[in-house]
Coordinates of C-alpha atoms in Angstrom, one line a residue:
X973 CA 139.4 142.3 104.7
X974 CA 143.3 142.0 105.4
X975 CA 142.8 141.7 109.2
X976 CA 145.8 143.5 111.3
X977 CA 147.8 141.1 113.7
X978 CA 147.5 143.0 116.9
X979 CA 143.7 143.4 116.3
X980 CA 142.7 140.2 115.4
X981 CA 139.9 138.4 117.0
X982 CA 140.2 136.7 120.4
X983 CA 137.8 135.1 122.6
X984 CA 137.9 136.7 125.6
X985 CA 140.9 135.7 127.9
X986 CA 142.7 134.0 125.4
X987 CA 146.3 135.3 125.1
X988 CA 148.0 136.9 122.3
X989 CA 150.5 134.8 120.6
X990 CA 153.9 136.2 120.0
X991 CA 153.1 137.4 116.4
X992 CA 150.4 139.3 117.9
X993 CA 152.8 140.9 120.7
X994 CA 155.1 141.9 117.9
X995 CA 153.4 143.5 115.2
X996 CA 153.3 147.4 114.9
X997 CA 151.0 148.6 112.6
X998 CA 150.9 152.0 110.7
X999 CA 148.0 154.3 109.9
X1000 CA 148.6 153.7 106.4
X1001 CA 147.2 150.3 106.7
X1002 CA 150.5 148.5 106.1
X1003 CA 151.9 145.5 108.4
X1004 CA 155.5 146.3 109.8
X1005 CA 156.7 142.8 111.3
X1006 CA 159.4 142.7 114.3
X1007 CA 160.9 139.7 115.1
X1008 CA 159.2 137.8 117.5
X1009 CA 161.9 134.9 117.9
X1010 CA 164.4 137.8 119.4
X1011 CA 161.4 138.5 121.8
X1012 CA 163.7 142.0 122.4
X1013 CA 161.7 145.2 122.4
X1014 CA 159.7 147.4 125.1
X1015 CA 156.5 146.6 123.2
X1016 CA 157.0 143.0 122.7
X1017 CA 157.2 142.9 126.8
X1018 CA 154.6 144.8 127.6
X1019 CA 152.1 142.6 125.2
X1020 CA 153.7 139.4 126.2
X1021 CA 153.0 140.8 130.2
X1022 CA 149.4 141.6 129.4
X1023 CA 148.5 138.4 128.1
X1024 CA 150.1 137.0 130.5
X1025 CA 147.4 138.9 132.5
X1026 CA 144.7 138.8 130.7
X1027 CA 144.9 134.6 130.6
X1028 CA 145.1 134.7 134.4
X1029 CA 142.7 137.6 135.6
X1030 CA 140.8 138.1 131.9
X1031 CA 142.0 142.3 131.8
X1032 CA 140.8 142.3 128.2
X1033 CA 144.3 142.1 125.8
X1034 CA 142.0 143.3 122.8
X1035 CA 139.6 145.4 124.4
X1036 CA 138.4 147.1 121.3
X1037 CA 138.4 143.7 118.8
X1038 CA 134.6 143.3 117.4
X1039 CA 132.6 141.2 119.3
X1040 CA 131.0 138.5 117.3
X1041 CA 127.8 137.0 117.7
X1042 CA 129.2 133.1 118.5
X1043 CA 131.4 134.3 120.8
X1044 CA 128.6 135.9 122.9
X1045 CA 126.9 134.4 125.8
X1046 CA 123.3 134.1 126.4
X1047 CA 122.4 137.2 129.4
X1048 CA 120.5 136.3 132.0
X1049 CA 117.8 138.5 133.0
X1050 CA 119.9 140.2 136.3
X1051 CA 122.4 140.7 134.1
X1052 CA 120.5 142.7 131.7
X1053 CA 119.2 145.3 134.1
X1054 CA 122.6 145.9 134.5
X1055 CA 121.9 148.1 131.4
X1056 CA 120.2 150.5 134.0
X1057 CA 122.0 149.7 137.3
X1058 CA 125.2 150.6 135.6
X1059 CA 124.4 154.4 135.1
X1060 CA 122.6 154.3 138.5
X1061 CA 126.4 153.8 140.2
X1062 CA 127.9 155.7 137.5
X1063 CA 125.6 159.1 138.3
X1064 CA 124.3 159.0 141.9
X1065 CA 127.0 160.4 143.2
X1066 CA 128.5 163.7 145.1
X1067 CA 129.1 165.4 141.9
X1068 CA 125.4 165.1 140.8
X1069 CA 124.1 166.3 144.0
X1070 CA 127.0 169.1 143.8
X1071 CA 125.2 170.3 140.0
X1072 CA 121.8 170.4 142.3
X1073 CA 123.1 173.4 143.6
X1074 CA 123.5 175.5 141.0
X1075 CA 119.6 176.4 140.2
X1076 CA 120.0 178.4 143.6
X1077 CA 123.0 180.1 142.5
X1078 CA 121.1 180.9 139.4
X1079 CA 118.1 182.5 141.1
X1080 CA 116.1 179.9 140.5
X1081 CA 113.2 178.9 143.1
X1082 CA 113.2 175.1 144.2
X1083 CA 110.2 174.1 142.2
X1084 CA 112.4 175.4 138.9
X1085 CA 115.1 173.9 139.6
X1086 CA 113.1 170.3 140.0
X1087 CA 111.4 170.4 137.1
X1088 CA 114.2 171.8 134.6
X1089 CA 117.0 169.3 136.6
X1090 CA 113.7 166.0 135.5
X1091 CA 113.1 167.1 132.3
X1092 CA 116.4 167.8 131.3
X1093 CA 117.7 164.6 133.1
X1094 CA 115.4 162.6 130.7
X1095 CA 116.6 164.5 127.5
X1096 CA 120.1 163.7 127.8
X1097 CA 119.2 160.6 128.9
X1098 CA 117.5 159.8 126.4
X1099 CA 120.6 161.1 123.7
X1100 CA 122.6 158.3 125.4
X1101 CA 119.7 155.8 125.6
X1102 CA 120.1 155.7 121.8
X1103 CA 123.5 155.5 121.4
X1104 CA 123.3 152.3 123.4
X1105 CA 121.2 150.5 120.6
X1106 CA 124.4 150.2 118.6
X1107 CA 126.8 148.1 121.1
X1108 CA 124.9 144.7 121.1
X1109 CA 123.8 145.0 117.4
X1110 CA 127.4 145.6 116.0
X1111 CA 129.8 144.3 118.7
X1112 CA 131.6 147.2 118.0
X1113 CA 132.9 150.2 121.0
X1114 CA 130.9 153.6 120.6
X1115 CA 134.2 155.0 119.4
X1116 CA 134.1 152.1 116.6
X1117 CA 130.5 152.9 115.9
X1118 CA 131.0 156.5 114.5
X1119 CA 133.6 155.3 112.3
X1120 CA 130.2 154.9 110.1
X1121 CA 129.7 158.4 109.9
X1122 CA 132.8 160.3 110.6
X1123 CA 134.9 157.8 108.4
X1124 CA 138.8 156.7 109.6
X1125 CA 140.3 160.1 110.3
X1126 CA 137.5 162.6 111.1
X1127 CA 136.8 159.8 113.8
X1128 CA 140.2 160.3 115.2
X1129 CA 138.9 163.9 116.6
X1130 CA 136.3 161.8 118.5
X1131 CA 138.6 159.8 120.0
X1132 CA 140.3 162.3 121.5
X1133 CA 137.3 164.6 122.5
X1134 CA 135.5 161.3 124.3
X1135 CA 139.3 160.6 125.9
X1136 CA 139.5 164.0 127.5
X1137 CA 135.2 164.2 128.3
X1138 CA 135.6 161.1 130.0
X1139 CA 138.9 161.9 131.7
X1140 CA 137.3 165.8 133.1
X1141 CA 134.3 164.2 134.0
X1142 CA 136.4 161.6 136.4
X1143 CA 138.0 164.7 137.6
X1144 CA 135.3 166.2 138.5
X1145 CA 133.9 162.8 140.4
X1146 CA 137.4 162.9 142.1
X1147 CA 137.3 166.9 143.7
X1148 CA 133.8 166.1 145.0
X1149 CA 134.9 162.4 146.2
X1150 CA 137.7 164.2 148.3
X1151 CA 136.1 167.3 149.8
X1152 CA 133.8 164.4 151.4
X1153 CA 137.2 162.4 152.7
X1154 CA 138.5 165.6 153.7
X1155 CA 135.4 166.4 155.6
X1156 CA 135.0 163.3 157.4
X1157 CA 138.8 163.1 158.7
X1158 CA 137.9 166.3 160.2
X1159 CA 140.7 168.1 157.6
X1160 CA 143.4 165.1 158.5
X1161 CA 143.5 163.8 155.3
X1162 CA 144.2 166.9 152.5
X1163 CA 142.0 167.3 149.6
X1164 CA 145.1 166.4 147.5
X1165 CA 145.2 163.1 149.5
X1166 CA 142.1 162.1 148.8
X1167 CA 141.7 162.7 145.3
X1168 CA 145.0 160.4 145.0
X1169 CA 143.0 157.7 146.6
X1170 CA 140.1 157.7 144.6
X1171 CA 141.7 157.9 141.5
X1172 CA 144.0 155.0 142.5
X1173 CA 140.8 152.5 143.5
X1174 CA 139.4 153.8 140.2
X1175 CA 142.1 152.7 138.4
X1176 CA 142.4 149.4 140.2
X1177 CA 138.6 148.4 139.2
X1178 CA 139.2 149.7 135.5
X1179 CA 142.4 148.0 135.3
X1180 CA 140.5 144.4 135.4
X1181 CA 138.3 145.1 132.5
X1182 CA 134.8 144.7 131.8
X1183 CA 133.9 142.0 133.9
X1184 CA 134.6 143.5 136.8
X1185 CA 133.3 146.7 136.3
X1186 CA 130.0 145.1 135.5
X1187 CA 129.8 143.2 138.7
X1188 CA 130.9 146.2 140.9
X1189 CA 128.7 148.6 139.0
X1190 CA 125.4 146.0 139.0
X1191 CA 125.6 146.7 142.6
X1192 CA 127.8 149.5 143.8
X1193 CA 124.2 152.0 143.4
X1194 CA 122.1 150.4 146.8
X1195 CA 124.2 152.0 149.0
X1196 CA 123.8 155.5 147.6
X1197 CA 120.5 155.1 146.7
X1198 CA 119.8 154.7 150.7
X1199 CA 121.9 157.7 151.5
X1200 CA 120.0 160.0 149.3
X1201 CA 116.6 158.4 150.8
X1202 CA 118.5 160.0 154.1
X1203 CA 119.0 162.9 152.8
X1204 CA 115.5 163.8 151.7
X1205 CA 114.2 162.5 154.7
X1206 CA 116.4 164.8 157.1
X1207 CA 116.9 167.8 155.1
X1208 CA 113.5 167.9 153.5
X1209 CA 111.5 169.8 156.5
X1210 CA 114.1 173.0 155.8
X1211 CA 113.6 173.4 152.0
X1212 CA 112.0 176.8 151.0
X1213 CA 109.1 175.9 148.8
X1214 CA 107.9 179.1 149.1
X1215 CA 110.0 181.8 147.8
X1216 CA 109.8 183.4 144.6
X1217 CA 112.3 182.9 142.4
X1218 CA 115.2 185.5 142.4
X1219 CA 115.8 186.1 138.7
X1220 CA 112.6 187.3 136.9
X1221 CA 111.8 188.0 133.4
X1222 CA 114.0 187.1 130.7
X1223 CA 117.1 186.8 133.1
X1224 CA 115.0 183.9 134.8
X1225 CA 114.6 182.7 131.3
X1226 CA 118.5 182.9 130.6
X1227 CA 119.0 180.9 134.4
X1228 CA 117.1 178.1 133.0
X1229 CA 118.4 177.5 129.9
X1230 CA 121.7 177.6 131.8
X1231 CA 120.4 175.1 134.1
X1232 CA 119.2 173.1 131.4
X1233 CA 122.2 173.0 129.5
X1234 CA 124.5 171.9 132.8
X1235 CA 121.8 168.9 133.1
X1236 CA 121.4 167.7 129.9
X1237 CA 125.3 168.0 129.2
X1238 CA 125.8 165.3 132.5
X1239 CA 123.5 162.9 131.2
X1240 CA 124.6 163.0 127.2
X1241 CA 128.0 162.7 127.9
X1242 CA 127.5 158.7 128.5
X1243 CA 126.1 159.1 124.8
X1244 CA 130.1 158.8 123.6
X1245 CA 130.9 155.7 125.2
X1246 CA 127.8 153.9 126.0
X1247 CA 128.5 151.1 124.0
X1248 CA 131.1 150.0 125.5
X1249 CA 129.2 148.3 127.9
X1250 CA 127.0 146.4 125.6
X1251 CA 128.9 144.9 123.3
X1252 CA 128.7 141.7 125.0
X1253 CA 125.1 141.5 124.9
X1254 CA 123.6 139.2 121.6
X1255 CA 122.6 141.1 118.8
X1256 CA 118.2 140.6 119.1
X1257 CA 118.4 142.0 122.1
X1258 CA 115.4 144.2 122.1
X1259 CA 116.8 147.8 120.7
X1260 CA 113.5 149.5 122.9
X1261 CA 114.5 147.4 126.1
X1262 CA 117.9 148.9 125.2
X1263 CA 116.8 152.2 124.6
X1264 CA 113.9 152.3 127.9
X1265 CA 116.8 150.9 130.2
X1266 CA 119.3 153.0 129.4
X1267 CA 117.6 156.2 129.1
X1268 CA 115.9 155.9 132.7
X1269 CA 119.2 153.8 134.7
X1270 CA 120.6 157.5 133.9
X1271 CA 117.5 160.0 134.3
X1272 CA 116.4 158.6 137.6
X1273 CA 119.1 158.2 139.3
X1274 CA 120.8 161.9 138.2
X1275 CA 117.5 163.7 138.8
X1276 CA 117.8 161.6 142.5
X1277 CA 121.1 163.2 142.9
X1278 CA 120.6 166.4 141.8
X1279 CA 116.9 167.3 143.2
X1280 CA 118.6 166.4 146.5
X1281 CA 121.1 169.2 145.9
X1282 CA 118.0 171.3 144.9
X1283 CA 116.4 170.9 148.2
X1284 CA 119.4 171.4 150.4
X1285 CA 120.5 174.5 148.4
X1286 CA 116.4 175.9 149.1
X1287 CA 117.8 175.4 153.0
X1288 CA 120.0 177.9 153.1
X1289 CA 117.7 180.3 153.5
X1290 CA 116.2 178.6 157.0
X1291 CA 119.4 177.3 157.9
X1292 CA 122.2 180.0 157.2
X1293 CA 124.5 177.5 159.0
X1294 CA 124.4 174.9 156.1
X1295 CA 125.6 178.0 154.0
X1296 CA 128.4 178.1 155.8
X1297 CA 129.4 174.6 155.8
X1298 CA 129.1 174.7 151.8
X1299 CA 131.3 177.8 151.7
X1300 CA 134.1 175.3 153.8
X1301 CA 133.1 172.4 151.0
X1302 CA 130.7 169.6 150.2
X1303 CA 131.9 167.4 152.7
X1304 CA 131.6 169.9 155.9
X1305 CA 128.0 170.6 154.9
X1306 CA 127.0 166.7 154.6
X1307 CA 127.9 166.7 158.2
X1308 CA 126.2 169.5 159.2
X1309 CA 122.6 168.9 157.8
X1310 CA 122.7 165.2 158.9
X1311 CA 122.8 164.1 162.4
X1312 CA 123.3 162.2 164.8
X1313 CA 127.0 163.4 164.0
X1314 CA 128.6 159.8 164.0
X1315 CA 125.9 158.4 161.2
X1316 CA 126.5 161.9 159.4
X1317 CA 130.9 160.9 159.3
X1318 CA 129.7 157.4 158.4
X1319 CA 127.1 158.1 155.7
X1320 CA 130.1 160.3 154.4
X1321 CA 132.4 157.9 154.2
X1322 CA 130.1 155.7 152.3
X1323 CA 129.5 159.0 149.9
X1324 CA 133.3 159.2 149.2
X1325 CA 132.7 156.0 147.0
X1326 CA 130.9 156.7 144.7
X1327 CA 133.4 159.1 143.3
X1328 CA 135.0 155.8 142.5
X1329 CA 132.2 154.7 140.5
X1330 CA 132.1 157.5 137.8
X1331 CA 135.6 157.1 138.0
X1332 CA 136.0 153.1 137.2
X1333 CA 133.3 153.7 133.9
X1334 CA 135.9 157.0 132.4
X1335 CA 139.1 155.8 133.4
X1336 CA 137.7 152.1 131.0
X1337 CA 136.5 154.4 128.4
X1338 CA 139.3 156.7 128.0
X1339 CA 141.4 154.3 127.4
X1340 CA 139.9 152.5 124.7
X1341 CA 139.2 155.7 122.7
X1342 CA 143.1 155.9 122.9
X1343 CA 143.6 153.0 121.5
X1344 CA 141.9 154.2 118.5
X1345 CA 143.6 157.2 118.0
X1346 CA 146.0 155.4 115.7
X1347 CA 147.1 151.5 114.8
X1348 CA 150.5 152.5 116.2
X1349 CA 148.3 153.6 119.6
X1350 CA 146.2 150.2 119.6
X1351 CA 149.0 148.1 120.2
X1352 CA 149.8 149.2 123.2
X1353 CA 148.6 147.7 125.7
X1354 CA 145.1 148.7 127.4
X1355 CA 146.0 149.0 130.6
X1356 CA 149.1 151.2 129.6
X1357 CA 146.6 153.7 128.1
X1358 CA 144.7 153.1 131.9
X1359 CA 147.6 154.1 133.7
X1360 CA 148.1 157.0 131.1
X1361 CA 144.4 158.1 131.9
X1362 CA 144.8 158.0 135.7
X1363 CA 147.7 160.0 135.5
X1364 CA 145.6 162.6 133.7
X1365 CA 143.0 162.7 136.0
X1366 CA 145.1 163.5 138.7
X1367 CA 146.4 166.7 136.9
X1368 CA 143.0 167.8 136.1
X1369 CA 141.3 166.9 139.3
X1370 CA 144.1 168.7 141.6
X1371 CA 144.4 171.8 139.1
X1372 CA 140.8 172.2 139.5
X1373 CA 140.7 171.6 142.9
X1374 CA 139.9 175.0 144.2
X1375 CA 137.3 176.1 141.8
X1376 CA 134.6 173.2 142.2
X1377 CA 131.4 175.1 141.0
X1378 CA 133.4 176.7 137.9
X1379 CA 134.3 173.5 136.9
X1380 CA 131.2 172.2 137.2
X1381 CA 129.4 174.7 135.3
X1382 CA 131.7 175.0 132.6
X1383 CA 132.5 171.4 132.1
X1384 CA 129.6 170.3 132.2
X1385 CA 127.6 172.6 129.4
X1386 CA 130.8 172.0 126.9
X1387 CA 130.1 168.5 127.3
X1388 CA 126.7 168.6 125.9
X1389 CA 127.5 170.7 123.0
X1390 CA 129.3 168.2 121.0
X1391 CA 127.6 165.5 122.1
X1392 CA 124.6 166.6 120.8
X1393 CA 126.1 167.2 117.3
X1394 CA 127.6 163.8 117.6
X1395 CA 124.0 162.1 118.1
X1396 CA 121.9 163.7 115.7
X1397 CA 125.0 162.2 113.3
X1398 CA 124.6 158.9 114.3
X1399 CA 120.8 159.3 113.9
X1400 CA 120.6 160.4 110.6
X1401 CA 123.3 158.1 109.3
X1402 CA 121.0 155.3 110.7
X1403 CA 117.8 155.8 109.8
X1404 CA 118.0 157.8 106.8
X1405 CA 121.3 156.5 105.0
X1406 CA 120.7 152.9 106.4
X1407 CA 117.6 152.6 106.4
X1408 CA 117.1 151.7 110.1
X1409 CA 119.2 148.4 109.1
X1410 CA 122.1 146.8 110.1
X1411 CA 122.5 144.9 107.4
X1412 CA 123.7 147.9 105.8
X1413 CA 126.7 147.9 107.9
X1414 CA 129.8 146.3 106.8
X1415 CA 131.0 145.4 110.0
X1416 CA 133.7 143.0 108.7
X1417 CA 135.3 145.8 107.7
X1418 CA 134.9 148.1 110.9
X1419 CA 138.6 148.1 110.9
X1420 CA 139.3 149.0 107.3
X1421 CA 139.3 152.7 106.0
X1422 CA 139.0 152.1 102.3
X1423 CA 135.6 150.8 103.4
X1424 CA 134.5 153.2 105.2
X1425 CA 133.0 156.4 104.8
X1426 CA 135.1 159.2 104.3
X1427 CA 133.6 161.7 106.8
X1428 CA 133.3 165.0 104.6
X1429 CA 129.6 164.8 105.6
X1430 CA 130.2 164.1 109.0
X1431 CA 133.0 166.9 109.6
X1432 CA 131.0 169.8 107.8
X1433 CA 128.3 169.2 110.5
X1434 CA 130.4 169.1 113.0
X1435 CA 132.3 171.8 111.9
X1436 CA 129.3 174.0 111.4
X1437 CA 128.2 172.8 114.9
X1438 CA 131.2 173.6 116.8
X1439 CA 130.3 177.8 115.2
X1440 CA 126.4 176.7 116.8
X1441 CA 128.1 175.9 120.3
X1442 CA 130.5 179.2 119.8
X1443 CA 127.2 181.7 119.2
X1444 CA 125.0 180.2 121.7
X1445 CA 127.1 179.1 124.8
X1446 CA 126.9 181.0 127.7
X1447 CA 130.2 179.9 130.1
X1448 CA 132.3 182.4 132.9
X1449 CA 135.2 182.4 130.1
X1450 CA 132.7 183.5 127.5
X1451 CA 129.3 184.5 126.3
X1452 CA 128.2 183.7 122.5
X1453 CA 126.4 186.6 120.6
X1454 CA 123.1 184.8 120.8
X1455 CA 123.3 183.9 124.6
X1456 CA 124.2 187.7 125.6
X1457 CA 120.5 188.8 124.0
X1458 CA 118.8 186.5 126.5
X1459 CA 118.3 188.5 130.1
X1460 CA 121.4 190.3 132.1
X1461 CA 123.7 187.3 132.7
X1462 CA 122.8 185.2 129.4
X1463 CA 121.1 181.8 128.5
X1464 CA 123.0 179.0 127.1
X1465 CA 121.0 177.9 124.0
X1466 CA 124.1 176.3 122.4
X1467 CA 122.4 173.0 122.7
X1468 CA 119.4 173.9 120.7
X1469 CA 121.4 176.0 118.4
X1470 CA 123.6 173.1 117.6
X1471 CA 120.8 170.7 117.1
X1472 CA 118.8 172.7 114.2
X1473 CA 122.3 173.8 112.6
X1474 CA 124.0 169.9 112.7
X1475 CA 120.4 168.5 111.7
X1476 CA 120.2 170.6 108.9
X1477 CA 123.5 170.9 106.8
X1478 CA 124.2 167.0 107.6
X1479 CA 121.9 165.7 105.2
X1480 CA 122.9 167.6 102.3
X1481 CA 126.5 167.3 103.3
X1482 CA 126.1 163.5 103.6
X1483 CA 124.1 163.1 100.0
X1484 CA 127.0 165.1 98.2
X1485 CA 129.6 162.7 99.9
X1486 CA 128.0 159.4 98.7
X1487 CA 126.8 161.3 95.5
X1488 CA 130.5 161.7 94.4
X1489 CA 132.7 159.2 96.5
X1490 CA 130.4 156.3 96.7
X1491 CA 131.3 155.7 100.3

């Protein structure tokens, strides 16, 4: 393979050289040189800068460059169960115990809600637990990954899709981060304000690179861990564990597969960049240790979250007060159901971190799946595309501002509806195309589209799945055919729908692709 300048292999913080800084490269695959002697050019200074930084802070100058095995390090054991402590900071957070609300809304009783938030913790969970088996065994980003599948273009679509998932879901972490902020100034810092200042420490973690977010994230997750301990302990003696549920019959069964679509669509929606944070890890690292510890570092620590939210939400019933405090915002009611009021503002403050945490993992991702929109897009510089991707947060996180549980609901079932189309396409390419081997990847050629596939199996899935998500999602903005037969306010069942639809018309569509294109 013809490898292009500006993604050429580097050990990690070693700076580009000028021919590196200077080379802009088409989509066609051809190499258009600018001078490098002249050193003139807005691209050649913004390269030149970032390996400037990269050989003094190591920000990762080529990010999305294949990791190969002699450049990896042995991982110590601590460092491996970052593979689960990662998620744990990335998902116990306000936004997770925010979701935890919704059963109630739904009509669900507290003992539904539990069970349907576990269970369909585990399931997404598990979606992303396998995706994670690709990073150490390829080197390659989970954008890079699906190029085996969806081929050169097709897998520009993903790309994008992953870039704005990532970006919502930071969004989201950011409205919930600043209601708390807002509540614990007592209303002197705006919600505005405080979404500006999570975004901006965010972006300051993210900005570093991988290292860093490692480190932060291998430990961020005690702290919030204790406060939802706190939570259970104080608010647990006013849950209702008694009350029938609200919805019955097959309303009560559309509420639950509502709720289960929300839940599963929070934990899959790591399945689209999960690799990103493995790729440093050496190639026999144990695919089930991979698998176990990712699919459980997210499970537990959601279903943590969100079963908290369960149990306050049951509350409101015994204490009508706490209602009122969630009608003012997330924030307002953390103070009112802890106490004594001082440790309530300070267990708050703590809380309003760990909007940063979500925030540092998206803000990483989203710019990396920029970078392979196009050749043209992946030399410019990462953190260029990380200060693009903050910038976009901000607009989707104040927008949204006033409309938390919309969002939430909304967001957060779209997200597992492609994701799920996007797995059961990695899974069949792997075990059924591949064999369940490696060695049937070309990964030498990762970067090259006249050796990969080109996608026409991969797109009529998708395709076909994105008609799945249409009939059986069940959102405020819309209700598919199949949802509206399911009880009086509908059950999403675009998630199962899309399964069955993308399982079965890939592996026809994929055996007609390499039937008459080889590839």
């Amino acid at each position: 393979m013809e490898h292009d300048p500006e993604l050429g292999h580097k050990e990690p913080g070693q700076a580009a050289n000028e021919k590196d800084a200077a080379a802009v490269v088409s989509d066609d695959n051809s190499i258009e040189s600018v001078p490098a002697a002249t050193g003139s050019g807005l691209l050649f200074r913004l390269r030149q800068f970032e390996a400037q930084m990269d050989k003094k802070l190591g920000i990762e100058s080529e990010a999305i460059v294949r990791k190969q095995e002699e450049d990896k390090k042995p991982v110590p054991w601590l460092e491996q169960l970052t593979m689960a402590l990662l998620w744990a900071s990335g998902t116990m957070n306000t936004s997770c115990f925010a979701t935890g609300f919704l059963g109630a809304e739904f009509g669900l009783s507290l003992k539904q809600s539990i069970l349907v938030t576990i269970f369909a913790s585990i399931m997404g969970g598990a979606i992303t637990g396998y995706c994670a088996t690709f990073g150490a065994a390829t080197g390659l980003r989970q954008i890079s990954v699906s190029r085996y599948s969806f081929g050169w273009w097709p897998n520009k679509l993903i790309a994008l899709l992953n870039s704005i998932q990532q970006m919502g879901w930071a969004a989201v972490s950011c409205i919930t981060g600043g209601l708390a902020l807002t509540a614990v100034s007592d209303g002197h810092v705006s919600l505005i304000l405080g979404i500006v200042i999570l975004a901006v420490v965010a972006l300051a973690i993210s900005f570093v690179g991988l290292n860093a977010i490692l480190v932060y994230e291998r430990y961020a997750w005690i702290i919030f861990f204790v406060i939802f301990m706190i939570i259970f302990g104080e608010t647990g003696r006013f849950a209702d564990n008694t009350s029938p549920p609200a919805a019955t019959g097959t309303t009560l069964s559309g509420a639950i597969l509502s709720l289960l679509a929300i839940v599963y669509g929070s934990s899959a929606s790591w399945c689209t960049m999960v690799s990103d944070y493995y790729v440093h890890y050496p190639a026999n690292v144990s695919r089930v240790k991979v698998f176990l510890m990712t699919t459980f570092g997210i499970a537990i620590p959601t279903s943590i979250g969100m079963v908290a939210g369960c149990v306050v939400a049951s509350g409101f019933k015994n204490k009508p007060e706490w209602s009122d405090a969630y009608d003012q915002g997330l924030g307002y009611l953390i103070q009112d159901m802890l106490y004594p009021r001082g440790f309530a503002k300070f267990l708050l403050t703590l809380l309003v971190l760990s909007g940063i945490n979500t925030n540092v993992i998206s803000i990483y991702s989203a710019a990396i799946s920029f970078q392979q929109l196009a050749r043209p897009f992946a030399a410019i510089p990462r953190f260029i595309w990380t200060i693009f991707c903050f910038l976009c947060i901000l607009a989707l996180a104040l927008g949204g501002r006033e409309q938390l549980n919309a969002y939430l609901q909304n967001f957060l079932s779209l997200l597992g509806y492609w994701c799920t189309s996007y797995a059961i396409i990695l899974f069949q390419e792997h075990f059924i195309f591949r064999k369940g081997n490696f060695a049937n990847y070309d990964l030498e050629n990762w970067n090259n589209p006249a050796k990969l596939p080109l996608g026409i199996g991969a797109s009529v899935a998708f395709g076909l799945g994105i008609v799945a998500w249409v009939m059986g999602m069940d959102e405020t903005w819309f209700v598919g055919p199949l949802a509206k037969t399911i009880g009086e306010n509908g059950g999403d069942v675009a998630n199962e729908f899309t399964f069955v639809v993308t399982a079965l018309t890939y592996l026809p569509a994929r055996y007609l692709e390499l039937k008459h294109f080889g590839r």
